[in-house]
Every structure is written in C-alpha cells, then in structure tokens.
PDB file of C-alpha atoms in Angstrom:
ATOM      1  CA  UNK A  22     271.102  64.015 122.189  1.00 86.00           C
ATOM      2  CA  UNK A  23     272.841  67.280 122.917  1.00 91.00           C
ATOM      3  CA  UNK A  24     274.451  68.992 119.794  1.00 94.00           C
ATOM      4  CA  UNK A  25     278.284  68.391 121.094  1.00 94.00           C
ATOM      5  CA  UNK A  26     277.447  64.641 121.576  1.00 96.00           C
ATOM      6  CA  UNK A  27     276.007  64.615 117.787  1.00 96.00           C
ATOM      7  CA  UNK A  28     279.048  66.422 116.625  1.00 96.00           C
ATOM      8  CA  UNK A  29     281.609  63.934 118.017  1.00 96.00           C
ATOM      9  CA  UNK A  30     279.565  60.882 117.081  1.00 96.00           C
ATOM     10  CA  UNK A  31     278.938  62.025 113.576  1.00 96.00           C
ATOM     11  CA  UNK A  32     282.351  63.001 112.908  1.00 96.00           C
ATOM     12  CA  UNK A  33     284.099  59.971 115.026  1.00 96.00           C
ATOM     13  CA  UNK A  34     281.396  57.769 112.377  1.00 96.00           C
ATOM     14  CA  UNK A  35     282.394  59.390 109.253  1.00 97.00           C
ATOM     15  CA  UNK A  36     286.416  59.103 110.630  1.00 96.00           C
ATOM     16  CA  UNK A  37     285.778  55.462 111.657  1.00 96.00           C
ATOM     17  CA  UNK A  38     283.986  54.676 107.853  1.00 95.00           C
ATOM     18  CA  UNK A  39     286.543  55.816 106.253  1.00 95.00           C
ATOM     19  CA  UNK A  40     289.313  54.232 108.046  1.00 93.00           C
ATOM     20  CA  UNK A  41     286.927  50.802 107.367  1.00 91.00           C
ATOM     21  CA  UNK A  42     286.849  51.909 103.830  1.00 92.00           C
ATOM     22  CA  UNK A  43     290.659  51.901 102.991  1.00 91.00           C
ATOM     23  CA  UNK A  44     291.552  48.977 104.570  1.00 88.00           C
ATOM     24  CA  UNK A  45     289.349  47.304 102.786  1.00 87.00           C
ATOM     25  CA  UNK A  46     290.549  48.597  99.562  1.00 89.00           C
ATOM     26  CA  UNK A  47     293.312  50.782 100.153  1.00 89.00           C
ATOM     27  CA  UNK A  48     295.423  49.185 102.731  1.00 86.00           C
ATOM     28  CA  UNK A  49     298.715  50.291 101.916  1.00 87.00           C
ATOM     29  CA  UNK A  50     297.542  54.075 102.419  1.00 91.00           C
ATOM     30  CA  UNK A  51     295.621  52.600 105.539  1.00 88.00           C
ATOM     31  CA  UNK A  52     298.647  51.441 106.984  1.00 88.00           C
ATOM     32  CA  UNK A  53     301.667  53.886 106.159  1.00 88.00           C
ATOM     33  CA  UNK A  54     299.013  56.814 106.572  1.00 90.00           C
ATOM     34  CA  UNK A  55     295.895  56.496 108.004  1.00 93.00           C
ATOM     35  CA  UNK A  56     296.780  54.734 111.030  1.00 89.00           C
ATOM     36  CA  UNK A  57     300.423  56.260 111.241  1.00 86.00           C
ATOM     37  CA  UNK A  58     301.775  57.009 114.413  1.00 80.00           C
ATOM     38  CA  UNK A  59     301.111  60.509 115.762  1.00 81.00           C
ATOM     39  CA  UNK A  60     298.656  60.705 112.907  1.00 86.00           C
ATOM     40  CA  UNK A  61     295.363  62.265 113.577  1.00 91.00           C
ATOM     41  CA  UNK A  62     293.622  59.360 114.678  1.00 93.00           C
ATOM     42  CA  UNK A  63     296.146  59.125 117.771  1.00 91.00           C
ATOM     43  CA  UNK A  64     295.593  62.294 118.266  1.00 93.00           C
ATOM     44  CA  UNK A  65     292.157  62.138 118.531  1.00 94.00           C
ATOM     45  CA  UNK A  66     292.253  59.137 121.357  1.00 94.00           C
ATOM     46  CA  UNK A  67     294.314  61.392 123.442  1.00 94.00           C
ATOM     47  CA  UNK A  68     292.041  64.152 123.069  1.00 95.00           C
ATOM     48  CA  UNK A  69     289.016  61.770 123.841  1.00 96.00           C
ATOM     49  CA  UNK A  70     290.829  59.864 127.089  1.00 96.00           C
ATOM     50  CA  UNK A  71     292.379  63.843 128.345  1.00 96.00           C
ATOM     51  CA  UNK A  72     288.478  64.805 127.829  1.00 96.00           C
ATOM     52  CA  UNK A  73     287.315  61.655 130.042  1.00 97.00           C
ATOM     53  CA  UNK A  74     289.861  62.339 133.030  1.00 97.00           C
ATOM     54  CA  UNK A  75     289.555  66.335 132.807  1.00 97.00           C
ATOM     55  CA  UNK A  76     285.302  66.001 132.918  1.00 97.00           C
ATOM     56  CA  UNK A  77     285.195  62.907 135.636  1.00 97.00           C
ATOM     57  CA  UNK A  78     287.235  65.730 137.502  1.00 97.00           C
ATOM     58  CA  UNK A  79     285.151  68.648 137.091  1.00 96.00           C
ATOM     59  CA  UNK A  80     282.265  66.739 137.987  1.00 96.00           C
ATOM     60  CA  UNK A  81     284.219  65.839 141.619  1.00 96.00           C
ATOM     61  CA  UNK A  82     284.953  69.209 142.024  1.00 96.00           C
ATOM     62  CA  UNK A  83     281.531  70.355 141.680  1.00 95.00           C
ATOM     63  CA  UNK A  84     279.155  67.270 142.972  1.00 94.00           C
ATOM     64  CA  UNK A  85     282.317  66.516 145.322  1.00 94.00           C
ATOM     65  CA  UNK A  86     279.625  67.504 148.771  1.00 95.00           C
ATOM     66  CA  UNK A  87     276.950  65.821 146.806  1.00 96.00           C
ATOM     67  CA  UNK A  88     278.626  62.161 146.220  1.00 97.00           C
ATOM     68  CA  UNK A  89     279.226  59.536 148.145  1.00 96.00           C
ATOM     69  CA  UNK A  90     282.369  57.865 149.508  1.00 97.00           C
ATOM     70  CA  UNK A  91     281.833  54.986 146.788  1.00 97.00           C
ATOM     71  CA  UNK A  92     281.088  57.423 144.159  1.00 97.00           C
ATOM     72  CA  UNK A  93     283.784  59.401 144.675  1.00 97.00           C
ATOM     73  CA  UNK A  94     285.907  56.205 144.491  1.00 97.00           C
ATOM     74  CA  UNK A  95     284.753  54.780 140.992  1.00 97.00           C
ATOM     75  CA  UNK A  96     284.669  58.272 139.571  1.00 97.00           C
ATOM     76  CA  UNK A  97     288.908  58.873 140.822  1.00 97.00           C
ATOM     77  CA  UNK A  98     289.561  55.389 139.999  1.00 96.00           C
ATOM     78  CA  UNK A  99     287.719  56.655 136.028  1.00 96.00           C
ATOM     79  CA  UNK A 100     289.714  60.199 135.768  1.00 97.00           C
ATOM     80  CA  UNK A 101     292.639  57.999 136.284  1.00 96.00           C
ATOM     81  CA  UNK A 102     292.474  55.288 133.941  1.00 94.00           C
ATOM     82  CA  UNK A 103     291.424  57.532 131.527  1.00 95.00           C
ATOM     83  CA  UNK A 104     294.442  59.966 132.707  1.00 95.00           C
ATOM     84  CA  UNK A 105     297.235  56.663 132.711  1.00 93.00           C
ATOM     85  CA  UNK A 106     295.965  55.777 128.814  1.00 91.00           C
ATOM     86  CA  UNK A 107     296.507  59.428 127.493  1.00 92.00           C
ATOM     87  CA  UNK A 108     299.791  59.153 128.670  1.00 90.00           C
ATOM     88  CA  UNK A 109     300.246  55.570 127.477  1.00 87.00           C
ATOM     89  CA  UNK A 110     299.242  56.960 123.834  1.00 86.00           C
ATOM     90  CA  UNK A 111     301.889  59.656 123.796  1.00 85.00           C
ATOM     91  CA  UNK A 112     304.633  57.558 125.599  1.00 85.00           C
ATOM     92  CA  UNK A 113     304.144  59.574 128.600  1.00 82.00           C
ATOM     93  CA  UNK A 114     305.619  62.732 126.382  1.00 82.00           C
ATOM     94  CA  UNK A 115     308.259  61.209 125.188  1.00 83.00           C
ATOM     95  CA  UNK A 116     307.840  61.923 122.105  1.00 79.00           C
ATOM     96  CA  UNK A 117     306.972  65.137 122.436  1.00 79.00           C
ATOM     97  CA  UNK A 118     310.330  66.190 124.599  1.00 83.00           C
ATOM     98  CA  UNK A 119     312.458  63.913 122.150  1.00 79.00           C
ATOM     99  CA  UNK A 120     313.552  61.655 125.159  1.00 84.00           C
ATOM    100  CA  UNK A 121     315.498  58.515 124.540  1.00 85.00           C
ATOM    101  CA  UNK A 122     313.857  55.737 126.099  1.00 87.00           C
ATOM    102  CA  UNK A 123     315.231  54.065 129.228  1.00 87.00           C
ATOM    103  CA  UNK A 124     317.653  50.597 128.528  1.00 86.00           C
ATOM    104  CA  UNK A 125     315.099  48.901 129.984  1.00 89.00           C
ATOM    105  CA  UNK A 126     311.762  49.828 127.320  1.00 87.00           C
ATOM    106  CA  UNK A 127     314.723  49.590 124.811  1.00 85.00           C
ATOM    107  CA  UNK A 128     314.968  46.051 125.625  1.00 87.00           C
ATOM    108  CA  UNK A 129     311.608  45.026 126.372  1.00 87.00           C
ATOM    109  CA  UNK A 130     309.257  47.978 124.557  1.00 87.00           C
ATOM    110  CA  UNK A 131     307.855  46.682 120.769  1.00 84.00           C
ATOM    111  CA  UNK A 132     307.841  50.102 119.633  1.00 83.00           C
ATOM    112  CA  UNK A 133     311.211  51.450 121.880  1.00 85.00           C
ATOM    113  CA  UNK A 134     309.086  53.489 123.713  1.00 87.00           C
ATOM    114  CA  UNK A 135     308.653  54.713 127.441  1.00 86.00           C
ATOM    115  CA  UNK A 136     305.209  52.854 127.784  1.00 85.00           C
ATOM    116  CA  UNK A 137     303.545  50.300 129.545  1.00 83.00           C
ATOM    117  CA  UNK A 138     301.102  48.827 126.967  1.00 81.00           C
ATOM    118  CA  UNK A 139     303.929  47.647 123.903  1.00 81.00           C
ATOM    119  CA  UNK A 140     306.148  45.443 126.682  1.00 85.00           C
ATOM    120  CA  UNK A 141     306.954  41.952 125.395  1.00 85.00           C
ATOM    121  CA  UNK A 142     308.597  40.371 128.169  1.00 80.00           C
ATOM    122  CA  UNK A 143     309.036  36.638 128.029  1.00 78.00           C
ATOM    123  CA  UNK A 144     306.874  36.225 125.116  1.00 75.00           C
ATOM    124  CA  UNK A 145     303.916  38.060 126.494  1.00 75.00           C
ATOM    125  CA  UNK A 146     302.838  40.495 124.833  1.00 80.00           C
ATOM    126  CA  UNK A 147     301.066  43.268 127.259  1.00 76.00           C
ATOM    127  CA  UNK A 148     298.914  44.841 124.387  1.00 72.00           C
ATOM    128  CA  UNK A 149     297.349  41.378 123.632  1.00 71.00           C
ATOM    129  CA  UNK A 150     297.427  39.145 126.743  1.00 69.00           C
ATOM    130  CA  UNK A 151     296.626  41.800 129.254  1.00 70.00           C
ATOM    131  CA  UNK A 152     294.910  45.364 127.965  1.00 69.00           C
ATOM    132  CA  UNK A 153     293.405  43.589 124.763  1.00 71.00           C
ATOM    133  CA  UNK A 154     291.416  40.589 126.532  1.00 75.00           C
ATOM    134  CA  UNK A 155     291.377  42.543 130.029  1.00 78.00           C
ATOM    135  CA  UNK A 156     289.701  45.133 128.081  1.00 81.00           C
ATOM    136  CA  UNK A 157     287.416  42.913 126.537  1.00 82.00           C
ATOM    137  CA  UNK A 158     286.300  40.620 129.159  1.00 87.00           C
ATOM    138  CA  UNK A 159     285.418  44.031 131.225  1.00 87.00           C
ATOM    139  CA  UNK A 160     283.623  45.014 128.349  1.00 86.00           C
ATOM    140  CA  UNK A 161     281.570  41.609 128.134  1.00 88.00           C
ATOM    141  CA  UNK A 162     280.616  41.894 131.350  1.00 92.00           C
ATOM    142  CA  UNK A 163     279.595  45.720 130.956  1.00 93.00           C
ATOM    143  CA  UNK A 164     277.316  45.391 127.944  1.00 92.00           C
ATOM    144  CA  UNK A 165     276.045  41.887 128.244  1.00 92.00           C
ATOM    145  CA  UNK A 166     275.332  41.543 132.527  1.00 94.00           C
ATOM    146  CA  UNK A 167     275.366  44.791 133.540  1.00 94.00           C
ATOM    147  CA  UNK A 168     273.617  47.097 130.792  1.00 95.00           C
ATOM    148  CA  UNK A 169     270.417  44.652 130.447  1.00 95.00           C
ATOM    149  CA  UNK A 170     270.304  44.355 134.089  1.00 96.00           C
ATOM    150  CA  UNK A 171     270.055  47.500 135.297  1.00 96.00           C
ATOM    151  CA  UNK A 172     267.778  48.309 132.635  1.00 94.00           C
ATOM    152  CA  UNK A 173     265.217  45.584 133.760  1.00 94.00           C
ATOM    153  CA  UNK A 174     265.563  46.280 137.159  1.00 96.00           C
ATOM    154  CA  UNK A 175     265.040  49.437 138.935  1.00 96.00           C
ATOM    155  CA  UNK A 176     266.461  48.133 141.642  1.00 96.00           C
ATOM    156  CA  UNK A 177     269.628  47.339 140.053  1.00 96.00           C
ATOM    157  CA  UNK A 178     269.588  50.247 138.219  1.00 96.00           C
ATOM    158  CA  UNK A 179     269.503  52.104 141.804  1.00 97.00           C
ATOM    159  CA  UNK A 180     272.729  49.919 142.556  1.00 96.00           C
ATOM    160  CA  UNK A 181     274.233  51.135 139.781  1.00 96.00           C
ATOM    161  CA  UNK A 182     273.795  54.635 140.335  1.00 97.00           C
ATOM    162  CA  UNK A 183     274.826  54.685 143.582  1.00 97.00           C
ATOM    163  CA  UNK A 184     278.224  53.518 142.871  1.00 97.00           C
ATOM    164  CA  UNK A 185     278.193  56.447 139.863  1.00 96.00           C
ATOM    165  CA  UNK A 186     278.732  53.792 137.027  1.00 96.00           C
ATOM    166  CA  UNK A 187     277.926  55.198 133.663  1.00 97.00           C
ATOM    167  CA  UNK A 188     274.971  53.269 132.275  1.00 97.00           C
ATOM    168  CA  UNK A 189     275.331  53.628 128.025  1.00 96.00           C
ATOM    169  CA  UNK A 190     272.716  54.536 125.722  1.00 96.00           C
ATOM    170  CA  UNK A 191     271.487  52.446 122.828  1.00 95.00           C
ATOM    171  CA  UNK A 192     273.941  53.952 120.401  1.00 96.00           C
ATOM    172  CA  UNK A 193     276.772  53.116 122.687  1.00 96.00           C
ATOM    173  CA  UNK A 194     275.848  49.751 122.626  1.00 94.00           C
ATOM    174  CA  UNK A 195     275.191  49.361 119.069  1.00 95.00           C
ATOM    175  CA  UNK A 196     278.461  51.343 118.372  1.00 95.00           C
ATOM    176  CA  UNK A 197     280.903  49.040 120.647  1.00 93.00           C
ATOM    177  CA  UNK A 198     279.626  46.136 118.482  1.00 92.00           C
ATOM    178  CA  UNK A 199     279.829  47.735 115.392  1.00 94.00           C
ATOM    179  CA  UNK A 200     283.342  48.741 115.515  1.00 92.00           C
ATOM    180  CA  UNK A 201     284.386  44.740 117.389  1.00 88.00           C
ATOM    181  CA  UNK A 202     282.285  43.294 113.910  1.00 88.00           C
ATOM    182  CA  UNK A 203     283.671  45.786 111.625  1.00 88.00           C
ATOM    183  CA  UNK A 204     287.480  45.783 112.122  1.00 85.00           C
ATOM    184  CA  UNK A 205     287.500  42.152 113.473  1.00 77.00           C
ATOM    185  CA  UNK A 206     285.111  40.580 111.164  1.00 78.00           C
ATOM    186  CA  UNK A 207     284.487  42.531 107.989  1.00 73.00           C
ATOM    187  CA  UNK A 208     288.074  43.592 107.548  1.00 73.00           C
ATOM    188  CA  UNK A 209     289.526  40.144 108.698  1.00 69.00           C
ATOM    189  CA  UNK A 210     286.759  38.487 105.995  1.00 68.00           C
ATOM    190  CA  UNK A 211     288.695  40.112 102.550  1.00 66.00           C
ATOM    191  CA  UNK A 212     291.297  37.421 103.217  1.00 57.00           C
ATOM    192  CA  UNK A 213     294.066  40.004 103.250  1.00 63.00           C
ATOM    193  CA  UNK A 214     295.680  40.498 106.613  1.00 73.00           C
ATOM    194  CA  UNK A 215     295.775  44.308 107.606  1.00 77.00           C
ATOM    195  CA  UNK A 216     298.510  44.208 110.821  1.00 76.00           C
ATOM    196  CA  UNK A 217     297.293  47.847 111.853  1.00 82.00           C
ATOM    197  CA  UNK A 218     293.528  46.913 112.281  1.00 82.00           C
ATOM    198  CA  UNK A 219     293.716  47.500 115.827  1.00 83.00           C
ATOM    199  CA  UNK A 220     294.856  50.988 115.445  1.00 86.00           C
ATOM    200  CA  UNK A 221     291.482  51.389 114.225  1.00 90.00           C
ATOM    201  CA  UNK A 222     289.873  49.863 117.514  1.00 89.00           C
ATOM    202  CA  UNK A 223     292.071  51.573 119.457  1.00 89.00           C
ATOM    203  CA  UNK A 224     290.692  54.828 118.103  1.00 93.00           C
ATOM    204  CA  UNK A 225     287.009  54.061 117.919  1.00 94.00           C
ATOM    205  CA  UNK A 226     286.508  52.325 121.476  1.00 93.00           C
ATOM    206  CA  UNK A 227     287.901  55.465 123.648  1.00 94.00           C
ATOM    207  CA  UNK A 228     285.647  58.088 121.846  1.00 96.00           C
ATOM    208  CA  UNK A 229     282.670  55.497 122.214  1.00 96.00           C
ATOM    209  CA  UNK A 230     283.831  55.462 125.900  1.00 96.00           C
ATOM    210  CA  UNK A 231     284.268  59.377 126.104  1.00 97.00           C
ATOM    211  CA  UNK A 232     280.764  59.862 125.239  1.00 97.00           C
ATOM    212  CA  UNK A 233     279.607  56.812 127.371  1.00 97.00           C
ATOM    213  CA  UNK A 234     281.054  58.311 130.644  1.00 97.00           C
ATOM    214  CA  UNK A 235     279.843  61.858 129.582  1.00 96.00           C
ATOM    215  CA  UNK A 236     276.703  61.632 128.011  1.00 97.00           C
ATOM    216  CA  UNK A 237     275.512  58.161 129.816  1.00 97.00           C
ATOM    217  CA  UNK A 238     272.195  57.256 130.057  1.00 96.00           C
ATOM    218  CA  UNK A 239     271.999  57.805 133.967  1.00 96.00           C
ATOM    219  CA  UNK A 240     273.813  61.453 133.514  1.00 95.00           C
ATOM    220  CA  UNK A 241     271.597  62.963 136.311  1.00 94.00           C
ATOM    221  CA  UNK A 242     273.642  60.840 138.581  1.00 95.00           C
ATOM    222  CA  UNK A 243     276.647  62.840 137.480  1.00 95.00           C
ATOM    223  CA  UNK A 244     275.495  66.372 137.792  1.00 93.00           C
ATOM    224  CA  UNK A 245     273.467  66.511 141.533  1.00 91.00           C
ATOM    225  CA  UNK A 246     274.206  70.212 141.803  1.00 90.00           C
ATOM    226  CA  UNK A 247     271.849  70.551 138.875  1.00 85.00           C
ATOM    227  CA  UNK A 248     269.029  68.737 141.223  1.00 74.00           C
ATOM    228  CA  UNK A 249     269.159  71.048 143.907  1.00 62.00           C
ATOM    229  CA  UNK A 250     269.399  74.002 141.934  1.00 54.00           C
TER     230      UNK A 250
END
C-alpha cells in the first residue's frame, strides 16, 4: 500500500468512525453539525470525486498512445462521472457564486438548489429511485459478478483489463460493505431514526471509490508508460 493511499484510508476510517459514533449517541450534533451542509465531510467528497476526474485525466494524457479505443472510452466516460458528481455536490457553484436558483429547481429541487440529484418531480424522488438504487445495483454487480470473476479467471481478468476497469483490492471490498452494514444496519438497529444517515454514505462510498480507481488492484493497466520505460 503506498503511503498516500494509507493516509487517506486511515484518516477517511477514523472520519467515517466517528461520524458512526455520534449518530449513535450523539445524533443531534450528528445532524445539525457533523453532516451539515458545506461541512467538512462535503467537502471532502468533492475533493475525492475532483481527485477521480483530474487523475483518470492525467493518466489519458500520458498512456493516451498507449490505450486503446475502448480504454480510452471507459476511462472519459470515469473522469466524467466523477467530474458531473463534484459539481452535483456543490450545486454546480452555486453556492459558491451566491446564485439564485432557476424557477424551475425552485419548484422541483428538495434542497432549492441548481442540481440534478435532489429533483422530486411527480413523487419521484431522483436521490432515491434513480442515483441511490442505480448506484447500488451497479455496485452489486461490481463486487459480487465482476470482482470474484476476474479474480478466478485469468482470462476474465484479461477482459477486464482491456476495457481499463479498475479491479478493487480486498480492503475496497471489505470497506464498501462495511460502510452499507454500518450506516444502514448498525445505525438503523438503535431504533432511533437518524434522517441524515446517508450523508454519511454519501461521504464514505466516493473516497472508497477514489482510491478504488487510483490505487486498483490491476493499476499496471493504468500506467503503460511505466512498462516501457
């Protein structure tokens, strides 16, 4: 493990404890604090989305005569997911700028904000119906078909490279099901409803993801000028 990826995943843990910690038995300060809006935690899954979409790109622009068309495709289509949900978390700099949001996300928007992800419109709720369980199912699919596959099968595993998908490490692994068990589960199990749980989620998943697409199990895949140097 190199010594950034130990100093992200040691601090994200302690961050993530914590956060565990006082809903469980602080949740008023979890809630009005903790979790607040432009708090740290936000913060913290722009800075680890912005670090996804800024690396996926430096490794294009240096590996871009090294990779393949379908490479190349998977790892745009990655710099800009991870690009479009930085932006989603700070309204698209709305905030920021102190722009009133448009009639329409005034209407339709949860939070009255310029983004995609808090829409309600005719009783579906974006967040849940759509990014939550879209989210999820991809995720399913990713740890549960996919990882044990490809780690079985060299010849999967091949597959796998050659369309540049990040294969995670054990800790990823372990880490995505820790946080699902911990803020759905072991929170949900004291019997008092904490309505900002997913704030939690929403901070813990992207930095597992951060260091999933840059320190991935396959990560020779991602640097092929370092091959042929």
């Amino acid at each position: 493990m190199q010594p950034i990826e130990k100093f992200i995943l040691i601090h994200g843990t302690f961050l993530f404890a914590l956060g565990v910690t006082l809903a469980l038995f602080n949740t008023e300060y979890f809630e009005t604090q903790y979790v607040t809006e432009d708090g740290i935690l936000e913060w913290l899954t722009v800075l680890a989305l912005a670090s996804i979409s800024g690396m996926i790109a430096q490794r294009l622009w240096l590996g871009f005569i090294y990779f393949n068309l379908r490479q190349k495709l998977v790892l745009g289509t990655l710099a800009l997911l991870a690009a479009f949900g930085a932006l989603e978390e700070i309204s698209w700099g709305q905030r920021l700028l102190a722009i009133q949001s448009p009639e329409f996300f005034q209407r339709y928007n949860a939070q009255v904000e310029t983004n995609i992800h808090n829409l309600i419109i005719n009783d579906v709720n974006m967040n849940k119906m759509v990014f939550a369980k879209g989210i999820l199912i991809i995720f399913m699919v990713y740890l549960f078909v996919i990882t044990p596959l490809c780690r079985h099968s060299a010849r999967l595993r091949a597959l796998a490279d050659s369309w540049a998908v990040p294969l995670p490490k054990t800790y990823h692994v372990v880490g995505y099901l820790v946080v699902i068990l911990a803020v759905e589960g072991l929170i949900n199990l004291q019997g008092q409803e904490v309505s900002r749980r997913g704030e939690l989620t929403e901070f813990a998943i992207p930095l597992l993801v951060a260091l999933n697409i840059i320190f991935p199990r396959n990560q020779q895949v991602f640097e092929p000028w370092k091959r042929t140097s």
